[in-house]
Amino acid sequence: MNQTATAPAHRLYIGGEWRTTSQTLPVIDPASGAVVGSIPRGGAAEIDAAVRAGEAARAGAWGAMDATSRGRLLLRLAELIRRDVDLLARIESADVGKPLGQARADGVVLARYFEYYGGAADKVHGETIPFQQGYTVLTVYEPIGVTGHIIPWNYPMQMMGRSVAPALAMGNAVVLKPAEDTSLSALHVARLAEEAGFPAGSFNVVTGLGEEAGAALSAHRGIGHVSFTGSPEVGALVQAAAGRNSVPVTLELGGKSPQIVFADAPLEEAAATITRGISQNSGQTCSAGSRVLIEDRIYDSFTSNLAGRFRALRVGAPDQDLDCGPVVNAGQKQRIERYLELARRDGLPILAEGGLAGNVAAGGYYVKPTLIGEVPPDHPLAQEEIFGPVLVAIRVRDEAEALRVANGTAYGLVAGVWTADIARGLRLAHAISVGQVFVNNYGAAGGVELPFGGTKRSGHGREKGFEALYGFAALKTIAIKHAN
Ligand code: NAD
């Protein structure tokens, strides 16, 4: 894989300056496996410079700005993201491998995060507390300081908006470490933040490897909060590193989310939504409904409905804008193929596969969407996060068994319940151990207003919605003693 002479060499963004580093990392096109550019390989020195730039911004223009003005800057950035949404979609689609239309939708969600939190910036207020005679007591929400943000490669724009926008709205200076495979949209958003007029040092982007830049950010003493989205294994490392400095961490980790389908459900809508939910972004979605739990008496008809839809799914190059693009890298492709091999070895029925467009490049990381039937609930395919377009179907007798199987993994991120019996929907919504439950829908179109996060191995802390703002704020109580 040789880099072409014209391949762009990107720069990272610290303290309002665009910088290079002595070493770089390749930008690889998932549609062909070719090297198409480079990004700086930032490490401990660049992270330290970014944290210091953040501290300087907090002590200067950014710290002095009132909440309404901060909110306006976020709204201005949202406008610029909407202006550049087609460009951002092309950058993201080529970098991640996702179909162009899906990347464009991610760009719109990115803008929505800055709009939502821009509007919220001057609406976070404390309270007064009745206390003893001669006292007035009040609480105020203050910025924490400099916050660290480590995001994964599957939805770089959405993850950036979800994590960075509330932190900025609360007046923190941010240091963002995008995933090494997909840093380009973050660098373009940094350009837009500069154009919007964010003060130098308020928004910093350091590209680099997880074990170098990411580890340095998690362990930095100048960071007041770390927001991490990624795998449970790395989340544990980040939490341990931040814990040594007594720094709080939000962990948004993986999932093995159940979609439970009862015989009385709107079955056509359920089948369409479930297929879309696992094929979108080639299944590389933390909240993908990757297990479908089907009531025994409709198991055969519902799996054949799903099978027809899987056979109709088309996989191709990102700019062909089909149902699925390539997965993000060679390691991810191998990981998914290992699970498919395990299914074959254990004799699990492959009920359907999607089709690959004929004209894709040979070196691209393509995987066919696959539906697998009769998967025992304790099988690795029903327990582990595959993070690919693979749906496992599980037969359940009744509501009680559905609940046991739904709760029977180490994860607890999202669940879907499909039934016309609203009492049953609500019973299950309360009993399933996850952070979000959808009844007769799934994902609510990604609504930025809806608090999101996990239980168990899926993590802790909540992002999205108004709730996220409190995670990036330090609550202070002020007690004033005065004459009666
Ligand atoms: P990952 O954990 O390998 O990487 C995530 C980020 O952590 C990257 O930026 C990476 O560079 C960085 N990193 C790696 N090693 C590090 C270290 N030692 N110290 C600090 N940072 C380090 O995850 P991934 O493979 O990029 O993403 C896939 C995982 O993310 C899946 O498990 C998926 O479910 C999860 N995810 C969860 C959510 C959610 O909201 N719950 C959203 C998207 C993805």
XYZ file of C-alpha atoms and ligand atoms in Angstrom:
528
model
C 0.000 0.000 0.000
C 1.835 3.072 -1.181
C 0.695 6.544 -0.367
C 0.229 8.659 -3.457
C 2.235 11.881 -3.783
C -0.963 13.922 -3.762
C -2.455 12.329 -0.640
C -3.302 15.102 1.817
C -1.344 15.337 5.082
C -3.723 16.648 7.728
C -2.830 18.711 10.791
C -4.092 18.667 14.346
C -5.589 21.645 16.136
C -4.209 22.918 19.452
C -4.686 26.358 20.977
C -6.081 27.771 17.737
C -3.051 26.589 15.703
C -2.740 23.880 13.073
C 0.261 21.701 13.842
C 2.175 18.787 12.395
C 4.002 16.024 14.274
C 7.225 14.214 13.402
C 5.340 10.941 12.885
C 2.081 10.327 11.064
C -0.567 7.629 10.740
C -2.035 6.499 7.411
C -5.584 7.295 6.339
C -6.891 4.094 4.744
C -9.857 3.928 2.372
C -12.114 1.084 3.593
C -13.617 0.741 0.118
C -10.268 -0.304 -1.395
C -7.714 -0.762 1.393
C -5.520 1.933 -0.209
C -3.654 4.614 1.759
C -5.183 7.956 0.815
C -3.598 10.415 3.224
C -2.061 10.857 6.649
C -2.919 12.328 10.029
C -0.537 13.499 12.739
C 0.426 10.907 15.341
C -0.089 13.072 18.399
C 1.128 11.718 21.730
C 1.713 12.811 25.312
C 3.403 16.102 24.284
C 0.494 17.170 22.060
C -2.080 16.152 24.686
C -0.210 18.163 27.289
C -0.079 21.187 24.958
C -3.821 20.870 24.283
C -4.699 20.660 27.983
C -2.565 23.744 28.679
C -4.247 25.567 25.797
C -7.591 24.620 27.337
C -6.528 25.958 30.722
C -5.379 29.206 29.081
C -8.735 29.529 27.278
C -10.580 28.979 30.546
C -8.438 31.669 32.201
C -8.987 34.002 29.226
C -11.626 34.819 26.637
C -13.526 31.527 26.859
C -13.811 31.606 30.650
C -14.942 35.245 30.550
C -17.761 34.610 28.095
C -21.294 34.573 29.465
C -23.575 31.600 28.863
C -25.741 33.337 26.239
C -22.709 34.266 24.126
C -21.373 30.718 24.435
C -24.736 29.397 23.268
C -24.643 31.729 20.256
C -21.228 30.362 19.271
C -22.587 26.808 19.377
C -25.554 27.882 17.239
C -23.186 29.554 14.764
C -21.160 26.349 14.560
C -24.391 24.411 13.909
C -25.156 26.756 10.992
C -21.695 26.175 9.511
C -22.096 22.403 9.882
C -25.419 22.628 7.998
C -23.751 24.784 5.326
C -20.999 22.141 4.883
C -23.158 19.082 5.443
C -22.596 17.655 1.952
C -18.843 18.094 2.257
C -18.860 16.586 5.751
C -20.933 13.671 4.447
C -18.395 13.002 1.689
C -15.487 13.169 4.167
C -17.213 10.842 6.644
C -18.531 8.426 4.048
C -15.088 7.903 2.490
C -13.294 7.744 5.863
C -15.678 5.333 7.673
C -17.001 3.480 4.605
C -20.637 4.279 5.345
C -23.122 4.948 2.527
C -23.258 8.616 1.586
C -26.897 9.106 2.633
C -26.205 7.674 6.097
C -23.170 9.946 6.487
C -25.290 12.941 5.529
C -27.854 11.993 8.181
C -25.000 11.862 10.721
C -23.993 15.395 9.677
C -27.511 16.648 10.350
C -27.473 15.000 13.795
C -24.104 16.665 14.479
C -25.681 20.047 13.714
C -28.662 19.153 15.934
C -26.341 18.549 18.904
C -24.865 22.042 18.588
C -28.339 23.546 18.137
C -29.823 21.714 21.094
C -26.958 22.483 23.473
C -26.489 25.992 22.068
C -30.074 26.711 23.057
C -29.573 25.087 26.462
C -26.343 26.908 27.410
C -28.095 29.705 29.341
C -30.852 27.539 30.813
C -28.908 25.497 33.334
C -29.545 27.112 36.678
C -29.288 26.151 40.302
C -31.772 26.611 43.125
C -32.195 28.288 46.466
C -32.483 26.039 49.489
C -34.573 26.875 52.586
C -32.143 26.809 55.514
C -31.791 28.254 58.992
C -32.857 31.810 59.873
C -30.156 34.298 58.856
C -28.864 32.265 55.905
C -29.450 32.402 52.178
C -28.254 29.260 50.391
C -28.004 28.807 46.660
C -26.487 26.377 44.191
C -24.712 27.226 40.943
C -23.494 25.033 38.078
C -19.957 25.906 37.054
C -17.730 24.516 34.291
C -15.458 21.693 35.401
C -12.431 23.072 33.515
C -10.806 21.128 30.694
C -12.665 17.984 29.649
C -11.294 15.027 27.662
C -13.297 13.278 24.927
C -12.299 9.951 23.368
C -14.591 8.739 20.600
C -14.815 5.629 18.371
C -14.812 5.204 14.591
C -18.369 4.081 13.917
C -20.230 7.415 14.074
C -17.429 10.001 14.393
C -19.669 13.035 13.746
C -22.494 11.912 16.000
C -20.154 10.859 18.811
C -18.271 14.146 18.590
C -21.468 16.195 18.790
C -22.906 14.102 21.594
C -19.817 14.424 23.745
C -18.327 17.816 22.874
C -21.416 20.045 22.454
C -22.732 19.760 26.051
C -19.224 20.211 27.453
C -18.739 23.422 25.467
C -22.249 24.636 26.327
C -21.316 24.393 30.018
C -18.180 26.477 29.418
C -15.542 23.767 29.533
C -12.553 23.756 27.198
C -12.414 20.460 25.331
C -9.646 18.179 24.113
C -11.017 15.691 21.584
C -9.147 12.523 20.576
C -10.932 10.991 17.570
C -10.399 7.353 16.583
C -7.224 6.829 14.568
C -9.157 5.262 11.660
C -11.628 8.123 11.290
C -10.294 11.526 12.358
C -11.074 13.620 9.295
C -14.562 14.909 10.141
C -13.341 16.080 13.578
C -10.567 18.082 11.876
C -13.091 19.713 9.538
C -15.367 20.585 12.465
C -12.350 22.176 14.193
C -11.956 24.362 11.088
C -15.613 25.328 11.377
C -15.230 26.082 15.104
C -12.364 28.400 14.198
C -14.538 30.089 11.561
C -17.431 30.385 14.042
C -15.127 32.325 16.372
C -14.534 29.914 19.252
C -11.642 31.405 21.264
C -8.262 29.712 20.790
C -7.868 26.725 23.093
C -11.572 26.208 23.783
C -11.795 23.409 21.190
C -8.718 21.249 20.574
C -8.397 18.133 18.418
C -5.427 15.798 18.883
C -5.264 12.881 16.446
C -3.208 9.804 17.296
C -3.260 6.248 18.562
C -5.434 5.167 21.468
C -2.562 3.727 23.457
C -0.548 6.947 22.998
C -2.746 10.067 22.707
C -5.825 8.403 24.248
C -3.910 6.989 27.194
C -2.141 10.329 27.779
C -5.486 12.171 27.771
C -7.089 9.707 30.237
C -4.165 10.021 32.626
C -3.588 13.798 32.386
C -3.861 15.605 35.722
C -5.184 18.749 34.086
C -8.342 17.012 32.843
C -11.457 17.354 35.013
C -13.738 14.818 33.328
C -13.259 12.128 30.687
C -16.049 11.181 28.331
C -15.232 7.868 26.646
C -17.185 6.034 23.958
C -15.763 2.747 22.773
C -15.192 -0.834 23.808
C -15.616 -2.150 27.367
C -11.967 -3.279 27.461
C -10.558 0.168 26.669
C -13.226 1.827 28.824
C -11.858 -0.063 31.830
C -8.331 1.199 31.068
C -9.549 4.789 30.717
C -11.495 4.591 33.961
C -8.486 3.181 35.834
C -6.175 5.904 34.480
C -8.598 8.731 35.300
C -9.334 7.143 38.679
C -5.721 7.605 39.706
C -6.386 11.370 39.524
C -9.885 11.019 41.063
C -11.339 12.235 37.781
C -14.939 11.203 36.929
C -15.564 9.274 33.728
C -18.604 8.765 31.520
C -18.409 5.382 29.815
C -20.552 4.680 26.740
C -19.613 1.123 25.798
C -21.015 -1.621 23.643
C -24.265 -3.563 23.603
C -26.039 -6.758 22.574
C -29.444 -5.180 22.385
C -32.582 -7.345 22.153
C -35.538 -6.716 19.861
C -38.472 -8.682 21.331
C -41.293 -9.502 18.922
C -44.668 -10.871 20.070
C -47.363 -12.324 17.810
C -49.663 -9.312 18.304
C -47.025 -6.789 17.130
C -47.214 -4.652 13.961
C -45.104 -7.308 12.266
C -44.328 -5.627 8.928
C -43.135 -2.457 10.639
C -41.175 -4.512 13.182
C -39.445 -6.556 10.459
C -38.538 -3.436 8.441
C -37.211 -1.560 11.484
C -35.254 -4.548 12.818
C -33.601 -5.121 9.419
C -32.692 -1.451 9.084
C -31.407 -1.328 12.681
C -28.828 -4.082 12.132
C -27.828 -3.213 8.551
C -27.412 0.541 9.116
C -23.689 1.413 9.189
C -23.053 -2.296 8.445
C -24.116 -3.170 11.971
C -21.294 -1.133 13.504
C -23.683 0.587 15.875
C -23.398 0.276 19.650
C -27.175 0.311 20.026
C -27.902 -2.017 17.078
C -30.669 -4.497 17.855
C -28.408 -7.480 17.211
C -30.595 -10.186 18.827
C -34.191 -10.721 17.760
C -36.229 -12.643 20.345
C -39.317 -14.037 18.617
C -42.421 -15.547 20.235
C -42.524 -19.232 19.402
C -45.794 -19.268 17.467
C -44.634 -16.653 14.908
C -40.973 -17.708 14.836
C -41.111 -19.377 11.388
C -43.202 -16.725 9.633
C -41.300 -13.812 11.167
C -37.844 -15.224 10.374
C -38.929 -15.830 6.781
C -40.167 -12.226 6.609
C -36.737 -11.069 7.890
C -34.954 -13.451 5.501
C -36.665 -11.875 2.494
C -35.564 -8.446 3.649
C -31.976 -9.589 4.269
C -31.772 -11.074 0.756
C -32.821 -7.684 -0.639
C -30.033 -5.791 1.184
C -27.296 -4.490 -1.113
C -23.665 -3.881 -0.162
C -21.410 -1.603 -2.197
C -18.958 1.281 -2.244
C -19.837 4.216 0.051
C -20.605 6.539 -2.880
C -23.008 3.982 -4.395
C -25.179 4.757 -1.380
C -26.671 1.276 -1.026
C -27.879 -0.321 2.237
C -24.375 -1.134 3.499
C -20.837 -0.004 2.720
C -17.583 -1.727 3.657
C -16.790 -2.115 7.365
C -14.189 0.238 8.745
C -10.961 -1.782 8.640
C -9.407 -5.191 8.004
C -9.502 -6.165 11.692
C -13.234 -5.486 11.887
C -13.884 -7.582 8.777
C -11.882 -10.470 10.245
C -13.739 -10.183 13.552
C -17.148 -10.490 11.842
C -15.941 -13.350 9.649
C -14.730 -15.250 12.723
C -18.264 -15.129 14.168
C -19.791 -16.278 10.854
C -17.309 -19.146 10.779
C -18.282 -20.100 14.336
C -21.961 -20.149 13.311
C -21.156 -22.542 10.451
C -18.955 -24.731 12.653
C -21.738 -25.054 15.235
C -24.339 -25.869 12.574
C -26.502 -22.778 13.122
C -28.798 -22.221 10.128
C -27.807 -19.272 7.896
C -31.290 -18.101 6.926
C -30.297 -15.358 4.492
C -27.466 -13.196 3.176
C -27.491 -9.829 1.414
C -25.837 -9.292 -1.976
C -22.532 -7.638 -2.842
C -22.434 -5.224 -5.808
C -20.279 -6.618 -8.608
C -18.088 -3.582 -9.158
C -16.482 -3.127 -5.707
C -12.683 -2.947 -5.330
C -11.062 -6.261 -4.408
C -9.198 -4.857 -1.379
C -12.312 -3.312 0.235
C -13.568 -4.550 3.603
C -16.951 -5.896 2.528
C -19.162 -8.224 4.582
C -22.603 -9.532 3.578
C -25.477 -8.895 6.008
C -26.389 -12.270 7.489
C -29.417 -13.633 9.366
C -28.758 -16.648 11.588
C -31.581 -18.750 13.055
C -32.169 -20.926 16.130
C -29.286 -19.399 18.090
C -29.190 -20.692 21.683
C -29.291 -17.735 24.100
C -25.979 -18.730 25.694
C -24.103 -19.152 22.389
C -21.244 -16.639 21.817
C -23.177 -15.215 18.832
C -26.045 -14.371 21.200
C -23.789 -13.110 23.990
C -20.921 -11.181 22.377
C -20.938 -7.959 20.419
C -20.150 -8.850 16.799
C -20.325 -5.232 15.626
C -21.268 -6.194 12.090
C -24.435 -6.728 9.988
C -25.249 -10.035 11.678
C -28.657 -10.634 13.261
C -29.212 -13.668 15.485
C -32.750 -15.011 15.893
C -33.731 -16.624 19.183
C -36.993 -18.499 19.845
C -38.781 -17.631 23.114
C -41.898 -19.294 24.592
C -43.513 -16.352 26.363
C -43.010 -12.992 28.064
C -41.194 -14.493 31.064
C -38.650 -16.266 28.887
C -38.247 -13.188 26.689
C -37.355 -11.139 29.771
C -34.874 -13.744 31.019
C -33.119 -13.907 27.649
C -33.222 -10.113 27.176
C -31.477 -9.601 30.522
C -29.211 -12.612 30.065
C -26.088 -10.951 28.673
C -23.350 -8.867 30.247
C -24.604 -5.786 28.360
C -27.483 -3.391 29.024
C -27.696 -0.569 26.481
C -30.986 -0.517 24.538
C -34.021 -2.791 24.028
C -36.985 -2.868 21.646
C -40.366 -4.391 22.504
C -42.930 -5.017 19.747
C -46.471 -5.733 20.944
C -50.002 -4.343 20.679
C -50.434 -5.008 24.418
C -49.267 -1.741 25.964
C -49.426 -3.159 29.494
C -46.982 -5.881 28.436
C -44.813 -3.284 26.690
C -44.650 -1.221 29.876
C -44.002 -4.258 32.122
C -41.029 -5.206 30.001
C -39.839 -1.602 29.666
C -39.541 -1.446 33.448
C -38.059 -4.927 33.882
C -35.331 -4.889 31.217
C -32.003 -3.650 32.542
C -30.916 -1.098 29.909
C -30.622 2.669 29.531
C -33.257 3.090 26.781
C -36.331 1.029 25.865
C -38.369 1.542 22.705
C -41.899 0.164 22.436
C -43.142 -0.348 18.854
C -40.228 1.640 17.422
C -36.462 1.509 17.705
C -33.989 4.358 18.151
C -36.548 7.184 17.860
C -34.615 8.493 14.841
C -31.574 9.123 17.033
C -33.270 11.970 18.943
C -30.570 14.122 20.545
C -33.115 15.133 23.227
C -33.323 11.626 24.721
C -30.894 10.676 27.516
C -28.776 7.694 26.514
C -26.338 5.362 28.255
C -25.888 1.899 29.621
C -26.108 -0.386 32.583
C -23.804 -3.320 33.397
C -20.965 -3.779 30.852
C -22.510 -1.119 28.584
C -21.175 1.625 30.835
C -22.399 4.365 33.127
C -23.321 8.027 32.989
C -25.823 9.554 30.593
C -25.239 11.553 27.429
C -27.791 13.285 25.172
C -30.745 15.306 26.411
C -30.599 17.963 29.111
C -29.214 15.347 31.479
C -25.808 15.427 29.750
C -25.208 19.043 30.744
C -25.029 18.123 34.430
C -22.315 15.582 33.687
C -20.100 18.408 32.440
C -20.838 20.784 35.329
C -19.531 21.194 38.857
C -22.313 21.991 41.335
C -21.320 24.524 43.982
C -23.350 25.367 47.103
C -23.009 28.917 48.437
C -24.263 29.655 51.987
C -24.448 33.330 52.981
C -24.961 34.303 56.620
C -26.526 37.689 57.101
C -28.580 39.695 59.574
C -32.257 38.786 59.831
P -12.021 1.220 21.076
O -12.339 1.096 22.510
O -10.988 0.358 20.499
O -11.588 2.719 20.723
C -12.353 3.831 21.103
C -11.432 5.003 21.273
O -10.542 4.727 22.343
C -10.566 5.327 20.061
O -10.461 6.731 19.920
C -9.225 4.749 20.445
O -8.141 5.417 19.837
C -9.207 4.994 21.942
N -8.299 4.120 22.693
C -7.827 2.893 22.344
N -6.970 2.439 23.289
C -6.920 3.382 24.252
C -6.238 3.487 25.499
N -5.421 2.517 25.929
N -6.442 4.582 26.258
C -7.290 5.557 25.838
N -7.941 5.526 24.665
C -7.764 4.449 23.884
O -13.422 1.060 20.376
P -13.710 1.057 18.834
O -13.246 -0.257 18.318
O -13.189 2.299 18.215
O -15.295 1.167 18.827
C -16.096 0.074 18.914
C -16.682 -0.064 20.309
O -17.297 1.145 20.722
C -17.796 -1.084 20.325
O -17.685 -1.889 21.471
C -19.055 -0.224 20.383
O -20.169 -0.843 20.887
C -18.602 0.913 21.226
N -19.464 2.085 21.037
C -20.315 2.439 22.037
C -21.178 3.521 21.889
C -22.130 3.911 22.978
O -22.630 5.004 22.940
N -22.414 3.085 23.958
C -21.152 4.247 20.712
C -20.281 3.866 19.707
C -19.426 2.779 19.894
